[in-house]
């Protein structure tokens, strides 16, 4: 079946550091890939998405490229801020079936001054 | 813009008690979902409703029932709560089941003693 594997957290960075959160997936066919973010006390929000190989999703300075050859969708940001502290979830949706997103376990990011 | 509204925000139950979690969305979305979030396990789908009048089981439906009351509302019922149902519950909605981003509520923290 489909699965998503994320790097374990927590990830602790100083403000303005470079961020990478790794995500790899297992799926048949051509899934769509997503990053969701959960700020403290809130529900998840869509951060970015990519629907086909080599697509790059981007939003709020975050980027992720759909790499079919390595089955990866790593999240990057060039310079993190304290306000980016949150839990980040990688997810996939196998288009053509019910939209039952398969989520990774989440990676907590803590950014300090 | 309310988006997805869940009530209550917090609830404590004794084993064997019943309760209903309420969810309403004002975005005219067709599809709605109930997830639970547990530490180290990401989000797991309990039930979903592709459209008004339909409901289907997700990954972890045992011990739960749902009702899609109308297009706006999708409730989750625990008939006889168990400690294993201690979790944070999220309702979500989307335009359709196919490849559309989910919009989440802020969650209900449920503790069963």
PDB file of C-alpha atoms in Angstrom:
ATOM      1  CA  UNK A   1       0.000   0.000   0.000  1.00  0.00           C
ATOM      2  CA  UNK A   2       0.897   3.671  -0.023  1.00  0.00           C
ATOM      3  CA  UNK A   3       3.151   5.035   2.686  1.00  0.00           C
ATOM      4  CA  UNK A   4       5.073   8.168   3.568  1.00  0.00           C
ATOM      5  CA  UNK A   5       8.258   8.285   5.618  1.00  0.00           C
ATOM      6  CA  UNK A   6       9.477  11.506   7.200  1.00  0.00           C
ATOM      7  CA  UNK A   7      12.637  12.268   9.081  1.00  0.00           C
ATOM      8  CA  UNK A   8      12.262  12.066  12.816  1.00  0.00           C
ATOM      9  CA  UNK A   9      12.149  15.268  14.776  1.00  0.00           C
ATOM     10  CA  UNK A  10      12.361  17.473  16.528  1.00  0.00           C
ATOM     11  CA  UNK A  11      14.487  19.660  14.309  1.00  0.00           C
ATOM     12  CA  UNK A  12      15.954  22.636  16.137  1.00  0.00           C
ATOM     13  CA  UNK A  13      17.438  25.494  14.113  1.00  0.00           C
ATOM     14  CA  UNK A  14      18.575  29.024  14.732  1.00  0.00           C
ATOM     15  CA  UNK A  15      16.742  31.804  12.955  1.00  0.00           C
ATOM     16  CA  UNK A  16      17.965  32.331   9.360  1.00  0.00           C
ATOM     17  CA  UNK A  17      19.342  28.781   9.108  1.00  0.00           C
ATOM     18  CA  UNK A  18      18.645  26.557   6.098  1.00  0.00           C
ATOM     19  CA  UNK A  19      15.914  23.966   6.549  1.00  0.00           C
ATOM     20  CA  UNK A  20      15.525  20.544   4.983  1.00  0.00           C
ATOM     21  CA  UNK A  21      12.886  18.060   6.107  1.00  0.00           C
ATOM     22  CA  UNK A  22      13.177  14.767   4.261  1.00  0.00           C
ATOM     23  CA  UNK A  23      10.172  12.908   2.915  1.00  0.00           C
ATOM     24  CA  UNK A  24      10.118   9.735   0.857  1.00  0.00           C
ATOM     25  CA  UNK A  25       7.109   7.799  -0.317  1.00  0.00           C
ATOM     26  CA  UNK A  26       5.998   4.417  -1.552  1.00  0.00           C
ATOM     27  CA  UNK A  27       3.111   4.338  -3.973  1.00  0.00           C
ATOM     28  CA  UNK A  28       2.017   2.704  -7.180  1.00  0.00           C
ATOM     29  CA  UNK A  29       1.333   4.915 -10.132  1.00  0.00           C
ATOM     30  CA  UNK A  30       1.641   8.680  -9.921  1.00  0.00           C
ATOM     31  CA  UNK A  31       0.467  10.165  -6.648  1.00  0.00           C
ATOM     32  CA  UNK A  32       0.103  13.833  -5.862  1.00  0.00           C
ATOM     33  CA  UNK A  33       2.327  15.014  -3.032  1.00  0.00           C
ATOM     34  CA  UNK A  34       1.611  17.579  -0.334  1.00  0.00           C
ATOM     35  CA  UNK A  35       3.166  19.337   2.615  1.00  0.00           C
ATOM     36  CA  UNK A  36       0.822  20.401   5.392  1.00  0.00           C
ATOM     37  CA  UNK A  37       1.803  22.555   8.388  1.00  0.00           C
ATOM     38  CA  UNK A  38       0.246  22.529  11.861  1.00  0.00           C
ATOM     39  CA  UNK A  39       0.850  25.524  14.103  1.00  0.00           C
ATOM     40  CA  UNK A  40       0.372  25.066  17.852  1.00  0.00           C
ATOM     41  CA  UNK A  41      -3.278  24.623  18.813  1.00  0.00           C
ATOM     42  CA  UNK A  42      -4.507  24.640  15.234  1.00  0.00           C
ATOM     43  CA  UNK A  43      -5.528  22.220  12.513  1.00  0.00           C
ATOM     44  CA  UNK A  44      -3.397  21.385   9.521  1.00  0.00           C
ATOM     45  CA  UNK A  45      -3.070  23.829   6.637  1.00  0.00           C
ATOM     46  CA  UNK A  46      -1.924  23.048   3.128  1.00  0.00           C
ATOM     47  CA  UNK A  47       1.550  24.528   2.627  1.00  0.00           C
ATOM     48  CA  UNK A  48       2.333  23.394  -0.914  1.00  0.00           C
ATOM     49  CA  UNK A  49       1.693  20.611  -3.379  1.00  0.00           C
ATOM     50  CA  UNK A  50       3.000  19.006  -6.568  1.00  0.00           C
ATOM     51  CA  UNK A  51       0.934  16.824  -8.836  1.00  0.00           C
ATOM     52  CA  UNK A  52       3.465  15.339 -11.245  1.00  0.00           C
ATOM     53  CA  UNK A  53       7.120  14.418 -11.501  1.00  0.00           C
ATOM     54  CA  UNK A  54       9.583  17.341 -11.534  1.00  0.00           C
ATOM     55  CA  UNK A  55       6.915  19.799 -10.387  1.00  0.00           C
ATOM     56  CA  UNK A  56       8.071  22.220  -7.738  1.00  0.00           C
ATOM     57  CA  UNK A  57       5.580  23.396  -5.162  1.00  0.00           C
ATOM     58  CA  UNK A  58       6.330  26.633  -3.338  1.00  0.00           C
ATOM     59  CA  UNK A  59       4.700  28.894  -0.764  1.00  0.00           C
ATOM     60  CA  UNK A  60       5.861  31.336   1.936  1.00  0.00           C
ATOM     61  CA  UNK A  61       9.513  30.696   1.045  1.00  0.00           C
ATOM     62  CA  UNK A  62       9.167  26.919   1.327  1.00  0.00           C
ATOM     63  CA  UNK A  63       9.830  24.684  -1.676  1.00  0.00           C
ATOM     64  CA  UNK A  64       9.623  20.984  -2.488  1.00  0.00           C
ATOM     65  CA  UNK A  65      10.324  19.177  -5.765  1.00  0.00           C
ATOM     66  CA  UNK A  66       8.564  15.973  -6.777  1.00  0.00           C
ATOM     67  CA  UNK A  67      11.386  13.531  -7.578  1.00  0.00           C
ATOM     68  CA  UNK A  68      10.032  10.340  -9.049  1.00  0.00           C
ATOM     69  CA  UNK A  69      13.447   8.752  -9.532  1.00  0.00           C
ATOM     70  CA  UNK A  70      14.193   8.961  -5.803  1.00  0.00           C
ATOM     71  CA  UNK A  71      10.513   8.873  -4.664  1.00  0.00           C
ATOM     72  CA  UNK A  72      11.142  11.957  -2.574  1.00  0.00           C
ATOM     73  CA  UNK A  73       9.517  15.300  -1.812  1.00  0.00           C
ATOM     74  CA  UNK A  74      11.897  17.060   0.563  1.00  0.00           C
ATOM     75  CA  UNK A  75      10.810  20.369   2.088  1.00  0.00           C
ATOM     76  CA  UNK A  76      13.345  23.237   2.039  1.00  0.00           C
ATOM     77  CA  UNK A  77      13.521  26.837   3.130  1.00  0.00           C
ATOM     78  CA  UNK A  78      16.519  29.062   2.736  1.00  0.00           C
ATOM     79  CA  UNK A  79      16.130  31.116   5.915  1.00  0.00           C
ATOM     80  CA  UNK A  80      13.748  30.030   8.663  1.00  0.00           C
ATOM     81  CA  UNK A  81      12.025  32.354  11.104  1.00  0.00           C
ATOM     82  CA  UNK A  82      10.780  31.803  14.640  1.00  0.00           C
ATOM     83  CA  UNK A  83       7.245  31.955  13.217  1.00  0.00           C
ATOM     84  CA  UNK A  84       7.973  28.815  11.159  1.00  0.00           C
ATOM     85  CA  UNK A  85       8.018  26.735  14.344  1.00  0.00           C
ATOM     86  CA  UNK A  86       5.341  24.104  13.757  1.00  0.00           C
ATOM     87  CA  UNK A  87       4.814  20.459  12.857  1.00  0.00           C
ATOM     88  CA  UNK A  88       5.195  19.625   9.165  1.00  0.00           C
ATOM     89  CA  UNK A  89       3.437  16.680   7.551  1.00  0.00           C
ATOM     90  CA  UNK A  90       4.236  15.130   4.198  1.00  0.00           C
ATOM     91  CA  UNK A  91       1.300  13.419   2.504  1.00  0.00           C
ATOM     92  CA  UNK A  92       0.311  11.717  -0.705  1.00  0.00           C
ATOM     93  CA  UNK A  93      -2.938  11.182  -2.504  1.00  0.00           C
ATOM     94  CA  UNK A  94      -3.205   8.558  -5.174  1.00  0.00           C
ATOM     95  CA  UNK A  95      -5.263  10.289  -7.819  1.00  0.00           C
ATOM     96  CA  UNK A  96      -8.033   8.165  -9.198  1.00  0.00           C
ATOM     97  CA  UNK A  97      -9.144   6.723  -5.900  1.00  0.00           C
ATOM     98  CA  UNK A  98     -10.894   8.246  -2.944  1.00  0.00           C
ATOM     99  CA  UNK A  99      -8.948  11.208  -1.663  1.00  0.00           C
ATOM    100  CA  UNK A 100      -7.695   9.408   1.393  1.00  0.00           C
ATOM    101  CA  UNK A 101      -4.531  11.269   2.086  1.00  0.00           C
ATOM    102  CA  UNK A 102      -1.757   9.124   3.495  1.00  0.00           C
ATOM    103  CA  UNK A 103       0.185  11.190   6.022  1.00  0.00           C
ATOM    104  CA  UNK A 104       3.656  10.863   7.376  1.00  0.00           C
ATOM    105  CA  UNK A 105       4.117  10.993  11.142  1.00  0.00           C
ATOM    106  CA  UNK A 106       5.076  14.670  11.147  1.00  0.00           C
ATOM    107  CA  UNK A 107       8.306  16.510  11.922  1.00  0.00           C
ATOM    108  CA  UNK A 108       8.385  19.150  14.621  1.00  0.00           C
ATOM    109  CA  UNK A 109      10.480  22.222  13.796  1.00  0.00           C
ATOM    110  CA  UNK A 110      11.631  24.555  16.548  1.00  0.00           C
ATOM    111  CA  UNK A 111      13.331  27.772  15.493  1.00  0.00           C
ATOM    112  CA  UNK A 112      15.186  29.798  18.117  1.00  0.00           C
ATOM    113  CA  UNK A 113      16.563  33.320  18.111  1.00  0.00           C
TER     114      UNK A 113
ATOM    115  CA  UNK B   1     -14.603  33.312   7.161  1.00  0.00           C
ATOM    116  CA  UNK B   2     -15.184  30.515   9.643  1.00  0.00           C
ATOM    117  CA  UNK B   3     -13.977  27.632   7.427  1.00  0.00           C
ATOM    118  CA  UNK B   4     -14.307  24.373   9.357  1.00  0.00           C
ATOM    119  CA  UNK B   5     -15.700  24.673  12.878  1.00  0.00           C
ATOM    120  CA  UNK B   6     -15.477  21.873  15.412  1.00  0.00           C
ATOM    121  CA  UNK B   7     -17.101  21.614  18.814  1.00  0.00           C
ATOM    122  CA  UNK B   8     -16.227  21.049  21.560  1.00  0.00           C
ATOM    123  CA  UNK B   9     -12.542  22.005  21.798  1.00  0.00           C
ATOM    124  CA  UNK B  10     -11.919  19.799  24.822  1.00  0.00           C
ATOM    125  CA  UNK B  11     -13.816  16.893  26.372  1.00  0.00           C
ATOM    126  CA  UNK B  12     -13.204  14.429  29.156  1.00  0.00           C
ATOM    127  CA  UNK B  13     -15.266  11.227  29.242  1.00  0.00           C
ATOM    128  CA  UNK B  14     -15.398   8.222  31.501  1.00  0.00           C
ATOM    129  CA  UNK B  15     -15.095   4.778  29.939  1.00  0.00           C
ATOM    130  CA  UNK B  16     -18.455   3.705  28.529  1.00  0.00           C
ATOM    131  CA  UNK B  17     -19.891   7.182  28.115  1.00  0.00           C
ATOM    132  CA  UNK B  18     -21.060   8.385  24.735  1.00  0.00           C
ATOM    133  CA  UNK B  19     -20.666  11.684  22.956  1.00  0.00           C
ATOM    134  CA  UNK B  20     -20.916  13.331  19.553  1.00  0.00           C
ATOM    135  CA  UNK B  21     -18.306  15.583  18.026  1.00  0.00           C
ATOM    136  CA  UNK B  22     -19.787  18.236  15.778  1.00  0.00           C
ATOM    137  CA  UNK B  23     -18.293  19.646  12.595  1.00  0.00           C
ATOM    138  CA  UNK B  24     -19.597  22.251  10.177  1.00  0.00           C
ATOM    139  CA  UNK B  25     -18.054  23.884   7.115  1.00  0.00           C
ATOM    140  CA  UNK B  26     -19.167  27.007   5.310  1.00  0.00           C
ATOM    141  CA  UNK B  27     -17.157  26.596   2.092  1.00  0.00           C
ATOM    142  CA  UNK B  28     -19.806  24.613   0.194  1.00  0.00           C
ATOM    143  CA  UNK B  29     -17.446  21.639   0.052  1.00  0.00           C
ATOM    144  CA  UNK B  30     -18.804  18.299  -1.065  1.00  0.00           C
ATOM    145  CA  UNK B  31     -16.499  16.000   0.886  1.00  0.00           C
ATOM    146  CA  UNK B  32     -15.860  15.803   4.608  1.00  0.00           C
ATOM    147  CA  UNK B  33     -13.578  13.698   6.791  1.00  0.00           C
ATOM    148  CA  UNK B  34     -12.820  12.733  10.357  1.00  0.00           C
ATOM    149  CA  UNK B  35      -9.224  12.050  11.399  1.00  0.00           C
ATOM    150  CA  UNK B  36      -7.559  11.214  14.670  1.00  0.00           C
ATOM    151  CA  UNK B  37      -4.057  12.354  15.537  1.00  0.00           C
ATOM    152  CA  UNK B  38      -1.914  10.343  17.916  1.00  0.00           C
ATOM    153  CA  UNK B  39       1.732  10.935  18.854  1.00  0.00           C
ATOM    154  CA  UNK B  40       4.132   9.233  16.472  1.00  0.00           C
ATOM    155  CA  UNK B  41       1.349   8.047  14.179  1.00  0.00           C
ATOM    156  CA  UNK B  42       0.429  11.054  12.108  1.00  0.00           C
ATOM    157  CA  UNK B  43      -3.200  11.388  11.082  1.00  0.00           C
ATOM    158  CA  UNK B  44      -5.412   8.394  10.499  1.00  0.00           C
ATOM    159  CA  UNK B  45      -8.710   8.529   8.672  1.00  0.00           C
ATOM    160  CA  UNK B  46     -11.704   7.335  10.678  1.00  0.00           C
ATOM    161  CA  UNK B  47     -14.603   7.971   8.281  1.00  0.00           C
ATOM    162  CA  UNK B  48     -15.267  10.150   5.298  1.00  0.00           C
ATOM    163  CA  UNK B  49     -18.208  11.391   3.282  1.00  0.00           C
ATOM    164  CA  UNK B  50     -17.682  11.861  -0.430  1.00  0.00           C
ATOM    165  CA  UNK B  51     -20.883  13.844  -0.795  1.00  0.00           C
ATOM    166  CA  UNK B  52     -24.088  14.568   1.041  1.00  0.00           C
ATOM    167  CA  UNK B  53     -25.891  11.312   1.770  1.00  0.00           C
ATOM    168  CA  UNK B  54     -22.847   9.022   1.616  1.00  0.00           C
ATOM    169  CA  UNK B  55     -20.375   7.857   4.236  1.00  0.00           C
ATOM    170  CA  UNK B  56     -17.525   5.336   4.104  1.00  0.00           C
ATOM    171  CA  UNK B  57     -15.077   3.764   6.508  1.00  0.00           C
ATOM    172  CA  UNK B  58     -11.524   4.908   6.632  1.00  0.00           C
ATOM    173  CA  UNK B  59      -8.502   3.277   8.165  1.00  0.00           C
ATOM    174  CA  UNK B  60      -9.659   3.091  11.805  1.00  0.00           C
ATOM    175  CA  UNK B  61     -13.497   3.079  11.957  1.00  0.00           C
ATOM    176  CA  UNK B  62     -14.055   0.661  14.858  1.00  0.00           C
ATOM    177  CA  UNK B  63     -15.845   2.237  17.815  1.00  0.00           C
ATOM    178  CA  UNK B  64     -17.139   5.203  15.814  1.00  0.00           C
ATOM    179  CA  UNK B  65     -20.188   6.162  13.789  1.00  0.00           C
ATOM    180  CA  UNK B  66     -20.798   9.180  11.598  1.00  0.00           C
ATOM    181  CA  UNK B  67     -23.701  11.129  10.205  1.00  0.00           C
ATOM    182  CA  UNK B  68     -23.621  13.474   7.236  1.00  0.00           C
ATOM    183  CA  UNK B  69     -26.541  15.564   8.401  1.00  0.00           C
ATOM    184  CA  UNK B  70     -26.516  17.859   5.361  1.00  0.00           C
ATOM    185  CA  UNK B  71     -23.911  19.336   3.065  1.00  0.00           C
ATOM    186  CA  UNK B  72     -22.473  21.513   5.841  1.00  0.00           C
ATOM    187  CA  UNK B  73     -22.401  19.157   8.813  1.00  0.00           C
ATOM    188  CA  UNK B  74     -20.630  15.876   9.542  1.00  0.00           C
ATOM    189  CA  UNK B  75     -20.744  14.488  13.073  1.00  0.00           C
ATOM    190  CA  UNK B  76     -18.697  11.756  14.733  1.00  0.00           C
ATOM    191  CA  UNK B  77     -20.221   9.649  17.512  1.00  0.00           C
ATOM    192  CA  UNK B  78     -18.520   7.522  20.117  1.00  0.00           C
ATOM    193  CA  UNK B  79     -21.168   5.145  21.468  1.00  0.00           C
ATOM    194  CA  UNK B  80     -19.120   3.681  24.316  1.00  0.00           C
ATOM    195  CA  UNK B  81     -15.861   5.507  24.842  1.00  0.00           C
ATOM    196  CA  UNK B  82     -12.671   3.593  25.596  1.00  0.00           C
ATOM    197  CA  UNK B  83      -9.271   4.854  26.817  1.00  0.00           C
ATOM    198  CA  UNK B  84      -7.826   3.880  23.411  1.00  0.00           C
ATOM    199  CA  UNK B  85      -9.966   6.632  21.910  1.00  0.00           C
ATOM    200  CA  UNK B  86      -8.062   9.306  23.785  1.00  0.00           C
ATOM    201  CA  UNK B  87      -6.773  11.438  20.931  1.00  0.00           C
ATOM    202  CA  UNK B  88      -7.071  14.706  19.090  1.00  0.00           C
ATOM    203  CA  UNK B  89      -9.837  14.582  16.501  1.00  0.00           C
ATOM    204  CA  UNK B  90      -9.826  16.696  13.367  1.00  0.00           C
ATOM    205  CA  UNK B  91     -12.621  17.318  10.937  1.00  0.00           C
ATOM    206  CA  UNK B  92     -11.722  18.363   7.400  1.00  0.00           C
ATOM    207  CA  UNK B  93     -13.471  19.204   4.157  1.00  0.00           C
ATOM    208  CA  UNK B  94     -12.595  19.509   0.487  1.00  0.00           C
ATOM    209  CA  UNK B  95     -14.271  20.316  -2.824  1.00  0.00           C
ATOM    210  CA  UNK B  96     -14.161  16.761  -4.058  1.00  0.00           C
ATOM    211  CA  UNK B  97     -12.521  13.459  -3.260  1.00  0.00           C
ATOM    212  CA  UNK B  98     -10.045  13.742  -6.080  1.00  0.00           C
ATOM    213  CA  UNK B  99      -6.880  15.703  -5.592  1.00  0.00           C
ATOM    214  CA  UNK B 100      -8.352  18.712  -3.782  1.00  0.00           C
ATOM    215  CA  UNK B 101      -6.654  20.148  -0.703  1.00  0.00           C
ATOM    216  CA  UNK B 102      -8.202  19.490   2.682  1.00  0.00           C
ATOM    217  CA  UNK B 103      -9.243  22.307   5.014  1.00  0.00           C
ATOM    218  CA  UNK B 104      -9.012  21.334   8.672  1.00  0.00           C
ATOM    219  CA  UNK B 105     -10.776  22.468  11.809  1.00  0.00           C
ATOM    220  CA  UNK B 106      -8.793  23.274  14.954  1.00  0.00           C
ATOM    221  CA  UNK B 107      -9.407  19.919  16.553  1.00  0.00           C
ATOM    222  CA  UNK B 108     -11.096  18.396  19.602  1.00  0.00           C
ATOM    223  CA  UNK B 109      -8.875  17.057  22.376  1.00  0.00           C
ATOM    224  CA  UNK B 110     -10.657  14.058  23.894  1.00  0.00           C
ATOM    225  CA  UNK B 111      -9.531  12.251  27.022  1.00  0.00           C
ATOM    226  CA  UNK B 112     -11.198   9.017  28.101  1.00  0.00           C
ATOM    227  CA  UNK B 113     -10.447   7.920  31.672  1.00  0.00           C
TER     228      UNK B 113
END
